[in-house]
């Protein structure tokens, strides 16, 4: 349920105050809703609540939305007849899952807006996404789409380019300290590999060692390290190591390599392969720079 029973919009949907900012943006969009709204960040539950809130904003006749009319209640318990939810997660969203929508979307909605919501939209397979493209691009009046995903660069680029994105705040949610530690230990493995040539493939070789979300976080962390390389303030850790052992020409190459890795991540390539490719690319640069025999410091 997106509204606790009897809650006012201000106490609404138990969203942390950090996410209330998005609610006010969504309110402003109601009169000219984008074809495809993209909500990234936050927790899965927060994204879904906001997606339902968006459906209620578009359909509740008492405005704002009221949270207590039949429309709001049905949207809240996902029984509203103009609301469709497809959830990725354990499994991908396949073409057979989206095929019926060609017929559904061809009809007018029963009420104001038909809302088709994809939770964990990064799980849409390429054929499924392709089957939807035309509907996303030129929807019939009354059809709107919502894509929910932890990070927008996990989405297929064809979907991303058609979306109107909002970023929910991180840090209140299910990706907290534990994930930070995990990202930190992967950065340590990378550094160890670049110094010694060992210690990485043992980790990436483990089944499900790195999923796409974790790799997205690792790439972000590396981007931050690269920023520190440019600043030149670090005396230890990854940034200091890269600064000591790579000339500035390679810093911009690393920037491009990180962007490329992000892009490939959107094409459903196996995440450990992307990480290994990135690790080896940098490793080769380090050897080019130092001459194959000299030791890295
Ligand atoms: Zn209502």
Short mmCIF file of C-alpha atoms and ligand atoms in Angstrom, two decimals:
data_model
loop_
_atom_site.label_atom_id
_atom_site.label_comp_id
_atom_site.label_asym_id
_atom_site.label_seq_id
_atom_site.Cartn_x
_atom_site.Cartn_y
_atom_site.Cartn_z
CA UNK A 1 0.00 0.00 0.00
CA UNK A 2 1.42 3.35 -0.92
CA UNK A 3 -0.57 5.27 1.69
CA UNK A 4 -0.94 4.09 5.23
CA UNK A 5 -4.64 3.89 6.11
CA UNK A 6 -5.95 7.35 6.92
CA UNK A 7 -2.58 8.97 6.37
CA UNK A 8 -2.44 12.40 4.86
CA UNK A 9 -0.20 13.06 1.93
CA UNK A 10 2.27 14.67 4.24
CA UNK A 11 2.65 11.56 6.36
CA UNK A 12 2.38 9.63 3.20
CA UNK A 13 3.73 6.33 2.05
CA UNK A 14 6.28 6.08 4.82
CA UNK A 15 8.90 7.38 2.47
CA UNK A 16 11.97 8.83 4.12
CA UNK A 17 11.98 12.60 3.89
CA UNK A 18 14.82 12.37 1.36
CA UNK A 19 12.36 10.88 -1.14
CA UNK A 20 9.58 13.42 -0.54
CA UNK A 21 11.42 15.74 -2.91
CA UNK A 22 10.56 13.35 -5.75
CA UNK A 23 6.89 13.39 -4.76
CA UNK A 24 6.74 17.14 -5.28
CA UNK A 25 8.39 16.75 -8.71
CA UNK A 26 5.87 14.10 -9.67
CA UNK A 27 2.97 16.35 -8.65
CA UNK A 28 4.21 18.99 -11.06
CA UNK A 29 4.31 16.47 -13.91
CA UNK A 30 0.73 15.29 -13.54
CA UNK A 31 -0.73 17.61 -16.16
CA UNK A 32 1.80 16.64 -18.81
CA UNK A 33 2.97 13.17 -17.79
CA UNK A 34 6.07 11.88 -19.61
CA UNK A 35 5.55 8.72 -21.70
CA UNK A 36 8.20 6.88 -19.74
CA UNK A 37 9.05 7.83 -16.18
CA UNK A 38 12.27 6.35 -14.81
CA UNK A 39 12.85 6.08 -11.07
CA UNK A 40 16.31 4.96 -10.01
CA UNK A 41 18.03 4.74 -6.65
CA UNK A 42 16.54 4.26 -3.19
CA UNK A 43 15.32 0.81 -2.24
CA UNK A 44 13.17 -1.48 -4.31
CA UNK A 45 10.26 -0.92 -1.96
CA UNK A 46 10.62 2.86 -2.15
CA UNK A 47 10.72 2.75 -5.94
CA UNK A 48 7.59 0.62 -6.08
CA UNK A 49 5.73 2.87 -3.65
CA UNK A 50 6.62 5.90 -5.71
CA UNK A 51 5.51 4.09 -8.87
CA UNK A 52 2.13 3.38 -7.28
CA UNK A 53 1.91 6.91 -6.00
CA UNK A 54 2.48 8.13 -9.55
CA UNK A 55 -0.39 5.89 -10.76
CA UNK A 56 -2.62 7.35 -8.04
CA UNK A 57 -1.60 10.92 -8.86
CA UNK A 58 -2.65 10.31 -12.45
CA UNK A 59 -5.95 8.62 -11.64
CA UNK A 60 -7.36 9.82 -8.32
CA UNK A 61 -10.20 12.27 -8.92
CA UNK A 62 -10.02 13.80 -5.49
CA UNK A 63 -6.57 14.96 -6.38
CA UNK A 64 -3.28 14.96 -4.65
CA UNK A 65 -3.97 11.78 -4.34
CA UNK A 66 -6.50 11.24 -1.55
CA UNK A 67 -5.43 7.72 -0.59
CA UNK A 68 -8.96 6.68 0.43
CA UNK A 69 -11.16 6.67 -2.69
CA UNK A 70 -11.78 3.33 -4.47
CA UNK A 71 -9.22 4.21 -7.15
CA UNK A 72 -6.47 4.94 -4.61
CA UNK A 73 -7.28 1.84 -2.58
CA UNK A 74 -7.26 -0.40 -5.62
CA UNK A 75 -3.98 1.06 -6.80
CA UNK A 76 -2.61 0.55 -3.30
CA UNK A 77 -3.43 -3.14 -3.33
CA UNK A 78 -2.53 -3.50 -7.00
CA UNK A 79 -6.00 -4.48 -8.15
CA UNK A 80 -6.76 -1.39 -10.22
CA UNK A 81 -7.81 -2.36 -13.72
CA UNK A 82 -5.67 0.24 -15.45
CA UNK A 83 -2.57 -0.72 -13.50
CA UNK A 84 -0.17 -3.39 -14.76
CA UNK A 85 2.94 -4.41 -12.87
CA UNK A 86 5.70 -6.61 -14.26
CA UNK A 87 8.38 -7.57 -11.82
CA UNK A 88 11.87 -8.69 -12.73
CA UNK A 89 14.01 -10.04 -9.96
CA UNK A 90 14.77 -13.70 -9.69
CA UNK A 91 13.91 -14.03 -13.36
CA UNK A 92 14.18 -11.77 -16.35
CA UNK A 93 11.15 -10.17 -18.02
CA UNK A 94 10.89 -12.01 -21.30
CA UNK A 95 9.21 -11.34 -24.61
CA UNK A 96 6.36 -13.71 -23.74
CA UNK A 97 5.67 -11.61 -20.66
CA UNK A 98 5.31 -8.39 -22.64
CA UNK A 99 3.61 -9.72 -25.77
CA UNK A 100 0.04 -9.46 -24.40
CA UNK A 101 0.62 -5.76 -23.86
CA UNK A 102 0.47 -5.04 -27.55
CA UNK A 103 -3.26 -5.78 -27.35
CA UNK A 104 -3.83 -4.26 -23.97
CA UNK A 105 -2.12 -1.02 -24.97
CA UNK A 106 -4.09 -0.73 -28.19
CA UNK A 107 -7.30 -0.12 -26.22
CA UNK A 108 -8.24 3.03 -24.37
CA UNK A 109 -7.82 2.88 -20.60
CA UNK A 110 -10.98 2.42 -18.52
CA UNK A 111 -10.33 5.57 -16.54
CA UNK A 112 -7.82 8.40 -16.98
CA UNK A 113 -4.46 6.69 -17.37
CA UNK A 114 -3.28 3.17 -17.86
CA UNK A 115 0.00 2.76 -15.98
CA UNK A 116 2.39 -0.04 -16.91
CA UNK A 117 5.06 -0.42 -14.29
CA UNK A 118 8.26 -2.44 -14.68
CA UNK A 119 9.93 -3.15 -11.37
CA UNK A 120 13.61 -4.11 -11.69
CA UNK A 121 13.38 -2.98 -15.31
CA UNK A 122 17.02 -3.90 -15.86
CA UNK A 123 15.73 -7.48 -16.07
CA UNK A 124 13.91 -6.78 -19.32
CA UNK A 125 15.59 -8.89 -21.99
CA UNK A 126 16.58 -7.21 -25.24
CA UNK A 127 13.79 -8.88 -27.26
CA UNK A 128 11.22 -7.91 -24.63
CA UNK A 129 12.47 -4.31 -24.60
CA UNK A 130 12.47 -4.17 -28.39
CA UNK A 131 8.89 -5.39 -28.49
CA UNK A 132 7.94 -2.48 -26.25
CA UNK A 133 9.89 0.28 -27.96
CA UNK A 134 7.18 1.44 -30.29
CA UNK A 135 4.66 1.63 -27.48
CA UNK A 136 7.13 3.52 -25.32
CA UNK A 137 7.98 5.94 -28.06
CA UNK A 138 4.53 6.71 -29.41
CA UNK A 139 2.07 5.53 -26.78
CA UNK A 140 -1.60 5.89 -27.50
CA UNK A 141 -3.17 8.63 -25.39
CA UNK A 142 -3.70 7.45 -21.84
CA UNK A 143 -0.86 4.94 -21.71
CA UNK A 144 2.12 5.77 -19.52
CA UNK A 145 5.07 3.63 -18.49
CA UNK A 146 7.21 3.53 -15.39
CA UNK A 147 10.64 1.92 -15.25
CA UNK A 148 12.06 1.20 -11.81
CA UNK A 149 15.70 0.25 -11.43
CA UNK A 150 18.48 0.55 -8.84
CA UNK A 151 20.81 2.37 -11.27
CA UNK A 152 19.89 3.82 -14.61
CA UNK A 153 23.01 2.55 -16.38
CA UNK A 154 21.82 -1.01 -15.75
CA UNK A 155 19.02 -0.37 -18.24
CA UNK A 156 19.27 -1.14 -21.91
CA UNK A 157 20.33 2.08 -23.59
CA UNK A 158 17.33 1.98 -25.93
CA UNK A 159 15.07 2.20 -22.86
CA UNK A 160 17.17 4.76 -21.06
CA UNK A 161 17.18 7.17 -23.98
CA UNK A 162 13.37 7.24 -23.99
CA UNK A 163 12.97 7.87 -20.28
CA UNK A 164 12.38 10.87 -18.07
CA UNK A 165 14.63 10.07 -15.10
CA UNK A 166 14.49 10.84 -11.40
CA UNK A 167 17.04 9.72 -8.84
CA UNK A 168 15.91 8.71 -5.37
CA UNK A 169 18.32 9.29 -2.52
CA UNK A 170 20.55 6.45 -1.47
CA UNK A 171 21.67 5.72 2.02
CA UNK A 172 18.32 5.20 3.72
CA UNK A 173 17.85 1.90 2.08
CA UNK A 174 18.79 -1.69 1.63
CA UNK A 175 22.14 -0.87 0.08
CA UNK A 176 23.98 0.39 3.07
CA UNK A 177 27.14 -0.44 4.96
CA UNK A 178 27.33 -4.09 3.93
CA UNK A 179 27.48 -3.13 0.25
CA UNK A 180 30.03 -0.41 0.94
CA UNK A 181 32.27 -2.98 2.59
CA UNK A 182 31.83 -5.28 -0.37
CA UNK A 183 32.74 -2.54 -2.84
CA UNK A 184 35.77 -1.68 -0.68
CA UNK A 185 37.00 -5.26 -0.70
CA UNK A 186 36.71 -5.42 -4.50
CA UNK A 187 38.74 -2.23 -4.80
CA UNK A 188 41.35 -3.85 -2.56
CA UNK A 189 41.40 -6.94 -4.80
CA UNK A 190 41.87 -4.77 -7.88
CA UNK A 191 44.72 -2.86 -6.27
CA UNK A 192 46.36 -6.09 -5.19
CA UNK A 193 46.02 -7.45 -8.72
CA UNK A 194 47.54 -4.34 -10.28
CA UNK A 195 50.45 -4.51 -7.85
CA UNK A 196 51.14 -8.21 -7.99
CA UNK A 197 49.16 -9.73 -10.87
CA UNK A 198 47.33 -12.09 -8.53
CA UNK A 199 44.31 -12.21 -6.29
CA UNK A 200 41.55 -11.10 -8.63
CA UNK A 201 40.58 -13.98 -10.87
CA UNK A 202 40.18 -16.28 -7.88
CA UNK A 203 37.39 -13.93 -6.74
CA UNK A 204 35.71 -13.19 -10.06
CA UNK A 205 35.72 -16.90 -10.88
CA UNK A 206 33.34 -17.67 -8.02
CA UNK A 207 29.79 -18.20 -9.09
CA UNK A 208 27.73 -15.01 -8.77
CA UNK A 209 30.75 -13.20 -7.33
CA UNK A 210 29.74 -9.89 -8.87
CA UNK A 211 26.23 -9.04 -9.97
CA UNK A 212 25.34 -6.08 -12.13
CA UNK A 213 24.31 -3.85 -9.27
CA UNK A 214 27.54 -4.51 -7.39
CA UNK A 215 29.60 -3.93 -10.53
CA UNK A 216 27.76 -0.64 -11.08
CA UNK A 217 28.78 0.36 -7.55
CA UNK A 218 32.39 -0.71 -8.16
CA UNK A 219 32.53 1.38 -11.35
CA UNK A 220 31.19 4.38 -9.47
CA UNK A 221 33.79 3.87 -6.74
CA UNK A 222 36.54 3.68 -9.38
CA UNK A 223 35.28 6.90 -10.90
CA UNK A 224 35.63 8.53 -7.50
CA UNK A 225 39.16 7.13 -7.20
CA UNK A 226 40.00 8.57 -10.61
CA UNK A 227 38.71 11.93 -9.48
CA UNK A 228 41.11 11.67 -6.53
CA UNK A 229 43.93 10.80 -8.93
CA UNK A 230 43.30 14.12 -10.66
CA UNK A 231 43.16 15.98 -7.36
CA UNK A 232 46.44 14.41 -6.32
CA UNK A 233 45.74 14.65 -2.61
CA UNK A 234 45.83 10.97 -1.72
CA UNK A 235 48.98 9.44 -0.35
CA UNK A 236 47.78 5.85 -0.12
CA UNK A 237 45.22 3.49 -1.59
CA UNK A 238 44.06 3.00 -5.18
CA UNK A 239 44.15 6.66 -6.20
CA UNK A 240 47.70 7.20 -4.95
CA UNK A 241 48.89 3.98 -6.59
CA UNK A 242 47.42 4.90 -9.98
CA UNK A 243 48.80 8.40 -9.77
CA UNK A 244 52.30 7.14 -8.96
CA UNK A 245 52.37 4.51 -11.67
CA UNK A 246 50.39 5.94 -14.58
CA UNK A 247 51.05 9.17 -16.44
CA UNK A 248 48.18 11.59 -16.97
CA UNK A 249 47.61 10.36 -20.53
CA UNK A 250 46.43 7.08 -18.99
CA UNK A 251 44.09 8.81 -16.57
CA UNK A 252 41.90 9.97 -19.42
CA UNK A 253 42.13 6.49 -20.93
CA UNK A 254 40.91 5.08 -17.64
CA UNK A 255 38.04 7.54 -17.71
CA UNK A 256 37.05 6.24 -21.15
CA UNK A 257 37.47 2.62 -20.07
CA UNK A 258 35.14 3.18 -17.11
CA UNK A 259 32.53 4.74 -19.38
CA UNK A 260 32.87 1.83 -21.77
CA UNK A 261 32.47 -0.67 -18.92
CA UNK A 262 29.27 1.11 -17.87
CA UNK A 263 27.98 0.97 -21.38
CA UNK A 264 28.69 -2.75 -21.76
CA UNK A 265 26.98 -3.32 -18.42
CA UNK A 266 23.79 -2.05 -20.06
CA UNK A 267 24.09 -4.75 -22.71
CA UNK A 268 23.71 -7.66 -20.30
CA UNK A 269 27.29 -8.85 -20.55
CA UNK A 270 28.38 -11.11 -17.70
CA UNK A 271 29.57 -8.67 -14.95
CA UNK A 272 32.69 -10.65 -13.86
CA UNK A 273 33.90 -10.55 -17.49
CA UNK A 274 33.59 -6.77 -17.56
CA UNK A 275 35.51 -6.45 -14.31
CA UNK A 276 38.26 -8.78 -15.56
CA UNK A 277 38.50 -6.83 -18.82
CA UNK A 278 38.87 -3.57 -16.92
CA UNK A 279 41.43 -5.04 -14.50
CA UNK A 280 43.54 -6.45 -17.34
CA UNK A 281 43.36 -3.25 -19.36
CA UNK A 282 44.79 -1.25 -16.46
CA UNK A 283 47.31 -4.00 -15.70
CA UNK A 284 48.61 -3.79 -19.30
CA UNK A 285 48.93 -0.01 -19.05
CA UNK A 286 50.91 -0.36 -15.84
CA UNK A 287 53.34 -2.71 -17.62
CA UNK A 288 53.61 -0.37 -20.60
CA UNK A 289 54.41 2.49 -18.29
CA UNK A 290 56.90 0.77 -16.05
CA UNK A 291 58.67 -1.39 -18.61
CA UNK A 292 57.96 -5.03 -18.06
CA UNK A 293 60.70 -5.66 -15.51
CA UNK A 294 60.58 -2.79 -13.07
CA UNK A 295 58.64 -3.07 -9.89
CA UNK A 296 55.51 -1.06 -9.18
CA UNK A 297 55.48 1.02 -6.06
ZN1 LIG B 1 -8.01 8.94 -4.35
#
